[in-house]
Coordinates of C-alpha atoms and ligand atoms in Angstrom, one line a residue:
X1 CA -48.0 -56.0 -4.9
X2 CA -48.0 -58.7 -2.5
X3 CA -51.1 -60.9 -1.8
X4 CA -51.3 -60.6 2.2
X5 CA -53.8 -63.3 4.0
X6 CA -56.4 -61.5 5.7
X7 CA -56.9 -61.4 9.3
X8 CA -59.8 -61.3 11.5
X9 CA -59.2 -61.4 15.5
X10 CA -61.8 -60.5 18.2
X11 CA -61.0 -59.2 21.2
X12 CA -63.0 -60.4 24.3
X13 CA -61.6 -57.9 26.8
X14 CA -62.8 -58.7 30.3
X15 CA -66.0 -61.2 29.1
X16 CA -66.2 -64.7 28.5
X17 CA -66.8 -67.5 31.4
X18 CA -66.9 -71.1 30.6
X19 CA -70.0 -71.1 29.9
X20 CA -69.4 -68.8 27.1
X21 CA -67.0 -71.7 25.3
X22 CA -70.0 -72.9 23.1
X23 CA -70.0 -69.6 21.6
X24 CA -66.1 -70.1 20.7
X25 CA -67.3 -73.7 19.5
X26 CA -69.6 -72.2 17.5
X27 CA -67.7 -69.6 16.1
X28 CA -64.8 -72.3 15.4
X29 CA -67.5 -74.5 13.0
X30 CA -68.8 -71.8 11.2
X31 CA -64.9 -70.2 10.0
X32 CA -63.5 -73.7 8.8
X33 CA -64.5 -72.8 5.2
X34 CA -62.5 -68.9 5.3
X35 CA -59.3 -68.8 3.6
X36 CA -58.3 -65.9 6.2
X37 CA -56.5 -66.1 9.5
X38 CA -59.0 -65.7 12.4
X39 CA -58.4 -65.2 16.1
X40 CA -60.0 -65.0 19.2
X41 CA -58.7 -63.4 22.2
X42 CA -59.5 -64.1 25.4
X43 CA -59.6 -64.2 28.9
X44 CA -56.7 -66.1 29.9
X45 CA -58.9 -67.9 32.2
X46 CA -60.7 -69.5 29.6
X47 CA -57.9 -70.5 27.1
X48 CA -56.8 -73.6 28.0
X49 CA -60.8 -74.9 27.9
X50 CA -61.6 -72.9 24.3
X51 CA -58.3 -74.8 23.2
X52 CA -60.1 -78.2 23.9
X53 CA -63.2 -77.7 22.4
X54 CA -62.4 -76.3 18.8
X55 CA -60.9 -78.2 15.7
X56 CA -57.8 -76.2 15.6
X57 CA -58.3 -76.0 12.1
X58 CA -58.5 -72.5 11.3
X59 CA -59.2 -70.7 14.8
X60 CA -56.4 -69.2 16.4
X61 CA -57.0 -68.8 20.6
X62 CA -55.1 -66.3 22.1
X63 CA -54.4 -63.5 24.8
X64 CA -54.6 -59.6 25.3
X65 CA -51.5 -59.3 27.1
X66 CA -48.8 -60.3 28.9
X67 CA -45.9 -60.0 31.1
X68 CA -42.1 -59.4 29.6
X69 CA -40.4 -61.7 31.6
X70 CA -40.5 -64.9 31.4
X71 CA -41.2 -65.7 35.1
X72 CA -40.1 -64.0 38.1
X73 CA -41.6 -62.4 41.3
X74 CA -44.7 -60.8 39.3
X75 CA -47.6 -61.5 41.3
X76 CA -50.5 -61.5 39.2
X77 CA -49.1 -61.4 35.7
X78 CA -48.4 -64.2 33.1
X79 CA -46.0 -64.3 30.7
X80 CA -46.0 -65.1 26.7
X81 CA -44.8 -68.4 27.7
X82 CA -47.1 -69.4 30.3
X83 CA -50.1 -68.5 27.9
X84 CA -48.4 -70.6 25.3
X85 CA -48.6 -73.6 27.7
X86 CA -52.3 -72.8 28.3
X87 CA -52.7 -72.6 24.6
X88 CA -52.5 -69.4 22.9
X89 CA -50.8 -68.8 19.3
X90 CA -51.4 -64.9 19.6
X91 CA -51.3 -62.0 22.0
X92 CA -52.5 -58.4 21.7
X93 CA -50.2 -55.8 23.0
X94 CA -50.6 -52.2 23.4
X95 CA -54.1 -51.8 23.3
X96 CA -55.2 -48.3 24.5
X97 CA -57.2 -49.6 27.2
X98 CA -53.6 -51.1 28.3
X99 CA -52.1 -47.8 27.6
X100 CA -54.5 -45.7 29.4
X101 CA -55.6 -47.0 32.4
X102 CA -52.4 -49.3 33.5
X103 CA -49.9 -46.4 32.0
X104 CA -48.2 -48.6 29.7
X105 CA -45.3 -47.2 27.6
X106 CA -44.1 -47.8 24.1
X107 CA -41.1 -49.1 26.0
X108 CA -42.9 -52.0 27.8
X109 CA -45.0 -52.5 25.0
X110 CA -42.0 -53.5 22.9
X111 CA -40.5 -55.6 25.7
X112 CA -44.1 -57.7 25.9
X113 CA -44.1 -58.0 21.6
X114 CA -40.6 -59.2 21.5
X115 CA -41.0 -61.8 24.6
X116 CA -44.1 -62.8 22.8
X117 CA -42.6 -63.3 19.7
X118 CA -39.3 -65.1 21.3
X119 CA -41.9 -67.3 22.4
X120 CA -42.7 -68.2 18.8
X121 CA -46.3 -66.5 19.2
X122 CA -48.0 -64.4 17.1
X123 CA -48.2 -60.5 18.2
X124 CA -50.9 -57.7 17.8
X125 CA -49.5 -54.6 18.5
X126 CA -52.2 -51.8 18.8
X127 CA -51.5 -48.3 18.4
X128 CA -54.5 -45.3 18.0
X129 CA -55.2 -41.7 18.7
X130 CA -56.9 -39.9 21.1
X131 CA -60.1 -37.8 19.5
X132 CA -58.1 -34.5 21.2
X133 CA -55.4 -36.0 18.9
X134 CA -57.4 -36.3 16.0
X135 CA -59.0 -32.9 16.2
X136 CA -55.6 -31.2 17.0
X137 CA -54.2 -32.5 13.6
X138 CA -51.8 -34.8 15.7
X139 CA -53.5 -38.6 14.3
X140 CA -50.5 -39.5 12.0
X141 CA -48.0 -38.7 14.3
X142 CA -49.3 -39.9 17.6
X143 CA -49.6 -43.1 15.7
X144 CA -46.3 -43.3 13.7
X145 CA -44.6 -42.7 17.0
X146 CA -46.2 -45.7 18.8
X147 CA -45.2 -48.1 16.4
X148 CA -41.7 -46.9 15.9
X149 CA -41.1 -47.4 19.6
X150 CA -43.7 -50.3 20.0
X151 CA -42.1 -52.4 17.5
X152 CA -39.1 -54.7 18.5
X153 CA -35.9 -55.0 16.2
X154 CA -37.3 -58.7 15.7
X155 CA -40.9 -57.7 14.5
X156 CA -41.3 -59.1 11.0
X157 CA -44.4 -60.1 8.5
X158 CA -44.7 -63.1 10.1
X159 CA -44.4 -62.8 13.5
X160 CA -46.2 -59.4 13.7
X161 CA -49.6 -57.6 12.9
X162 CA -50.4 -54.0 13.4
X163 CA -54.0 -53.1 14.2
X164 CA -54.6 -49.4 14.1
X165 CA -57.3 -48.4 16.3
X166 CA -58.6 -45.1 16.8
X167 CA -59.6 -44.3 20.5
X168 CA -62.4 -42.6 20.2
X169 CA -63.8 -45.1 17.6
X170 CA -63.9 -48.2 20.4
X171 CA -67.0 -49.0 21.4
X172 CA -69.1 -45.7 20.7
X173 CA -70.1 -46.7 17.1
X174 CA -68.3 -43.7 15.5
X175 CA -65.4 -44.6 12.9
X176 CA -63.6 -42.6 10.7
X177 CA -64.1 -42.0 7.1
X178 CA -62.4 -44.5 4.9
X179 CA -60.7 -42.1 3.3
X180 CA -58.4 -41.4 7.1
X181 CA -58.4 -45.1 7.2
X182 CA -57.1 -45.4 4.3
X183 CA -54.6 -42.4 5.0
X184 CA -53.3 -44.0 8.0
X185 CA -52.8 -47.4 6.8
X186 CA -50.6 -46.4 3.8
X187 CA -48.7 -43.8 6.4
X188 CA -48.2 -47.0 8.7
X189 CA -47.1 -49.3 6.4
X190 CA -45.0 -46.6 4.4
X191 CA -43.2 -46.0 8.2
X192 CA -42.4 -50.2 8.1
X193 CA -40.8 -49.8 4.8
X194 CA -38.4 -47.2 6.0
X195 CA -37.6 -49.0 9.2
X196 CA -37.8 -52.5 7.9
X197 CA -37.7 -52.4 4.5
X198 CA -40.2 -52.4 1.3
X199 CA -40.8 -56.4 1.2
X200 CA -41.3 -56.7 5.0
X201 CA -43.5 -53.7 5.0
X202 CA -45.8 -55.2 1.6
X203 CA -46.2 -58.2 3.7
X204 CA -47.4 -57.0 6.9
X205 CA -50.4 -56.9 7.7
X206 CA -52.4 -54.0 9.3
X207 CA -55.7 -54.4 10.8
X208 CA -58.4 -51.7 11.5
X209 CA -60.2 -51.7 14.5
X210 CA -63.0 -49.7 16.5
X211 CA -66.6 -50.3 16.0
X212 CA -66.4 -52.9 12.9
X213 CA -69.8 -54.1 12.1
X214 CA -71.2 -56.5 10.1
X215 CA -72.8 -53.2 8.3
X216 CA -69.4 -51.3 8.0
X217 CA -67.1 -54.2 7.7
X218 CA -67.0 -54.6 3.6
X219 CA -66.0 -50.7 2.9
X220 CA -63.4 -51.3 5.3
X221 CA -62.2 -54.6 3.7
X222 CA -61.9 -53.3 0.4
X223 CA -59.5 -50.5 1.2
X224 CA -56.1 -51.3 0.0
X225 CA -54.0 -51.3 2.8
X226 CA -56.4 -52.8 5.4
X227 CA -55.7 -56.4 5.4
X228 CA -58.6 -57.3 8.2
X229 CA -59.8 -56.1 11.4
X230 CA -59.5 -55.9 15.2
X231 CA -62.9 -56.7 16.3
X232 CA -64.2 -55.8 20.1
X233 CA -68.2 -56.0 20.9
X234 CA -68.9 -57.8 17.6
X235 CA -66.6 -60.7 18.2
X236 CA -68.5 -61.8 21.9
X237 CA -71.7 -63.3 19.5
X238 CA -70.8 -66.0 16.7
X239 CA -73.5 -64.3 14.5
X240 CA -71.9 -60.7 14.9
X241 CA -68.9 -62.0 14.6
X242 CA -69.3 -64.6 11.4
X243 CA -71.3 -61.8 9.7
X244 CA -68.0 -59.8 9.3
X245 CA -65.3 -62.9 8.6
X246 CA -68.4 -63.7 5.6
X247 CA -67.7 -60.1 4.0
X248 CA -64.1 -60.4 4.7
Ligands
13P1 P1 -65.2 -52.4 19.4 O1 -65.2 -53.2 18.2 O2 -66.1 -52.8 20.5 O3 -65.3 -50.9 19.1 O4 -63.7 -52.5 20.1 C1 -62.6 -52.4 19.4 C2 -61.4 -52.9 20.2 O5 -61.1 -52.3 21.1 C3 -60.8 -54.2 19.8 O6 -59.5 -54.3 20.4

């Protein structure tokens, strides 16, 4: 079995002004010491300034999303490569929130992870059911489906990590037992082998994500196949936030 680094990232959503930069500052002192990868990502307003004022030594700064192209007649979007120049070494994609209320597709979800990652960036790509999903028996395919057709032909170990996030588990304090997390991890990463092969697929990494807390965050660590976590309200406060990465 192959020793995978584990991964922390928090995601800021639509919070964080500058004035929220010591918190990243903070944050960025406390995780020198973790052996992990850690990343925080942001509102790409504030990426450039959180890149000034950390170390660079272990935290990552990145994005939640991007355009495909590189540049064109997109008013209002940025692409991979424009948050790259502002700073960022990572960039979620397919995050539900993204998927529900701006309609994107598996398609344009691949398109953004492979632009990101022929920018030499890191990618999340987020996949999850609904809880009508869930209850209907659907959760393993609903989520195998997204990443087959969210993943780029280019996606390997190190240029890609999978955070499985159940919808109805962001934000509402509700996850689901570890035994289903454990169930859909090993289904995920046994999908990856087919597709990609059995060494890419032992070293990819697959977060969890939806209502991590520094309470639930060890049960969740030690399952096998969970290699860190995808982190939302508990990544906005360093203590929150450092309270997981120190049972990680
Ligand atoms: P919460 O941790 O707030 O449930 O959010 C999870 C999430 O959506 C991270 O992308």
């Amino acid at each position: 079995m192959n020793k995978r680094k584990n991964f922390i990232a928090g995601n800021w959503k639509m919070n964080g002004t500058l004035d929220t930069i010591s918190e990243i500052s903070k944050i960025d002192k406390l995780s020198e010491g973790y052996e992990g990868d850690i990343a925080l990502c942001l509102p790409n307003t504030i990426i450039s300034k959180a890149n000034e004022n950390i170390s660079h030594k272990k935290l990552l700064i990145g994005a939640q999303n991007c355009h495909h192209e590189e540049s064109g007649a997109y008013t209002g979007d940025v692409s991979a490569k424009m948050l790259k120049d502002a700073g960022a070494k990572v960039i979620i994609v397919g995050h539900s929130e993204r998927r529900q209320i701006y309609k994107e597709t598996n398609e344009i979800i691949s398109k953004k992870a492979e632009s990101i990652i022929n920018s030499d960036l890191l990618t999340i790509i987020c996949i999850g059911e609904t809880e009508e999903e869930k209850n209907m028996g659907l959760t393993s395919t609903t989520v195998c489906t997204q990443l087959k057709n969210s993943m780029p032909s280019i996606s390997n170990e190190t240029n890609t990590v999978v955070a499985y996030e159940p919808i109805w588990a962001i934000g509402t304090g509700r996850i689901p037992s570890l035994k289903e997390i454990e169930v859909v991890h090993k289904e995920l990463r046994s999908l990856v082998s087919k597709i990609k092969g059995i060494d890419t697929a032992n070293k990819m990494r697959f977060l969890y994500g939806g209502s991590v807390k520094p309470n639930n965050a060890r049960d969740i660590f030690d399952l096998t196949d969970v290699d860190g976590a995808l982190i939302g309200g508990a990544s906005l406060k360093s203590d929150d936030f450092m309270g997981i990465i120190n049972v990680c």
